[in-house]
Coordinates of C-alpha atoms in Angstrom, one line a residue:
M63 CA 36.7 170.8 116.5
N64 CA 37.1 174.5 117.3
T65 CA 36.1 173.8 120.9
I66 CA 38.8 171.2 121.3
R67 CA 41.5 173.6 119.9
K68 CA 40.3 176.3 122.4
L69 CA 40.4 173.8 125.3
Y70 CA 43.9 172.6 124.3
K71 CA 45.2 176.2 124.1
A72 CA 43.7 177.1 127.4
H73 CA 45.2 174.0 129.1
K74 CA 48.3 173.3 127.0
D75 CA 50.8 173.4 129.9
F76 CA 48.7 171.0 132.0
I77 CA 48.1 168.6 129.1
M78 CA 51.9 168.6 128.3
E79 CA 52.7 167.9 132.0
V80 CA 50.2 165.0 132.1
I81 CA 51.8 163.6 128.8
H82 CA 55.4 163.9 130.1
F83 CA 54.4 162.6 133.5
G84 CA 52.8 159.6 131.7
M85 CA 55.9 159.0 129.6
V86 CA 58.1 159.0 132.8
G87 CA 55.5 157.1 134.6
V88 CA 55.4 154.2 132.0
M89 CA 59.1 153.7 132.3
N90 CA 59.0 154.0 136.0
T91 CA 56.1 151.6 136.4
L92 CA 57.6 149.0 134.2
L93 CA 60.9 149.1 136.1
G94 CA 59.0 149.3 139.4
W95 CA 56.8 146.3 138.7
I96 CA 59.8 144.2 137.5
I97 CA 61.6 145.0 140.8
M98 CA 58.5 144.6 143.0
A99 CA 57.3 141.4 141.3
G100 CA 60.8 139.9 141.3
L101 CA 61.4 140.6 145.0
Y102 CA 58.0 139.4 146.0
N103 CA 57.6 136.3 143.8
L104 CA 61.1 135.2 143.1
A105 CA 63.1 136.4 146.2
H106 CA 60.1 135.9 148.5
F107 CA 60.3 139.3 150.2
N108 CA 57.2 140.4 151.9
Y109 CA 54.6 142.9 150.5
W110 CA 56.0 146.0 152.2
L111 CA 59.7 145.3 151.6
S112 CA 59.3 144.4 147.9
S113 CA 57.0 147.4 147.2
G114 CA 59.1 149.7 149.4
I115 CA 62.4 148.9 147.7
S116 CA 60.8 149.2 144.3
Y117 CA 59.3 152.6 145.1
F118 CA 62.5 153.9 146.5
A119 CA 64.4 153.0 143.3
G120 CA 61.6 154.4 141.1
S121 CA 61.5 157.6 143.2
V122 CA 65.1 158.5 142.4
Y123 CA 64.4 158.1 138.7
S124 CA 61.1 160.0 138.9
Y125 CA 62.7 162.9 140.8
Y126 CA 65.4 163.4 138.1
M127 CA 63.1 163.0 135.1
N128 CA 60.1 164.9 136.4
S129 CA 62.1 167.8 137.7
R130 CA 63.7 168.2 134.2
L131 CA 61.2 166.9 131.7
T132 CA 57.7 167.2 133.2
F133 CA 57.8 170.3 135.5
K134 CA 60.9 171.9 133.9
V135 CA 62.6 173.1 137.1
E136 CA 65.4 175.5 136.3
K137 CA 66.3 176.7 139.8
K138 CA 65.9 174.3 142.6
D139 CA 65.3 175.5 146.1
K140 CA 66.8 173.6 149.1
W141 CA 63.5 172.2 150.1
L142 CA 62.7 170.6 146.8
P143 CA 64.2 167.1 147.5
W144 CA 62.5 167.1 151.0
R145 CA 59.1 168.0 149.5
F146 CA 59.6 165.3 146.9
A147 CA 60.5 162.6 149.6
L148 CA 57.6 163.6 151.8
N149 CA 55.2 163.4 148.8
I150 CA 56.5 159.9 147.9
I151 CA 56.3 158.7 151.4
L152 CA 52.8 159.9 151.9
C153 CA 51.5 158.7 148.5
Y154 CA 53.2 155.3 149.1
A155 CA 51.8 154.9 152.6
V156 CA 48.2 155.9 151.6
A157 CA 48.1 154.0 148.3
F158 CA 49.6 150.8 149.5
G159 CA 48.0 151.0 152.9
A160 CA 44.6 151.3 151.4
A161 CA 45.1 148.8 148.5
K162 CA 46.0 145.8 150.8
P163 CA 42.9 145.8 153.0
A164 CA 40.6 146.7 150.1
V165 CA 41.8 143.7 148.0
R166 CA 41.8 141.5 151.1
Y167 CA 38.2 142.3 151.6
L168 CA 37.3 141.9 147.9
L169 CA 39.3 138.7 147.3
A170 CA 39.1 137.1 150.7
S171 CA 38.6 133.6 149.4
Q172 CA 41.7 133.8 147.1
P173 CA 45.3 132.7 147.9
V174 CA 47.4 135.3 149.7
V175 CA 49.9 135.5 146.9
L176 CA 47.2 136.5 144.4
M177 CA 45.7 139.0 146.9
E178 CA 49.0 140.7 147.5
N179 CA 49.9 140.8 143.7
V180 CA 46.5 142.4 143.0
A181 CA 47.0 144.8 145.9
M182 CA 50.4 145.8 144.5
V183 CA 48.8 146.7 141.1
L184 CA 46.0 148.6 142.8
G185 CA 48.5 150.3 145.0
M186 CA 50.5 151.4 142.0
C187 CA 47.4 152.8 140.3
L188 CA 46.4 154.8 143.4
F189 CA 50.0 156.0 143.8
I190 CA 50.3 157.3 140.2
V191 CA 47.2 159.6 140.5
M192 CA 48.2 160.8 144.0
N193 CA 51.8 161.3 143.1
F194 CA 51.1 163.4 139.9
F195 CA 48.9 165.8 141.9
G196 CA 51.4 165.8 144.8
Q197 CA 54.3 166.7 142.5
K198 CA 52.3 169.3 140.6
L199 CA 50.7 171.0 143.6
F200 CA 53.3 170.5 146.3
V201 CA 56.7 169.4 145.1
F202 CA 57.2 171.3 141.9
R203 CA 54.6 174.0 142.4
R204 CA 54.9 177.4 140.9
R205 CA 55.4 180.1 143.5
D206 CA 55.6 183.8 143.8
G207 CA 54.8 184.5 140.1
N208 CA 57.9 182.6 138.8
S209 CA 57.4 181.1 135.5
K210 CA 59.2 177.9 136.2
A211 CA 58.2 175.2 138.7
G212 CA 60.2 174.8 141.9
A213 CA 61.9 178.1 141.5
A214 CA 63.1 179.7 144.7
P215 CA 61.4 182.9 145.7
E216 CA 63.2 186.1 144.6
D217 CA 65.1 187.8 147.4

């Protein structure tokens, strides 16, 4: 038990970031899946359009919540929204670009609608992991010894 306490104290900030990111992510994922599944299955939009619209809407929510709750950005630099957008675009392209052919290979004998729904779920899972590390290490990174993420360098 003592080892667990030591581990927690040593990594408390990271653990809290993961928990907060998870809380934001659960809401974002539920909202995103409803939008994506609705557009794909009910409105009959294609794979890329339904997932793209869903991720654009979710990204706006994610930027707002993660900058305040997860990474506690106090002072935003002018490049923060651009780094966030670039991270989202790259994570989306890689995650969903990899998920579709992987699922197509694994479920080749299944109907396209099943393959694409499974690919969207796999794409979401890949995106979540990549997005956390992209936001932590690139978007809201701590720089120049500042205590808060995203802070602009001192002049």
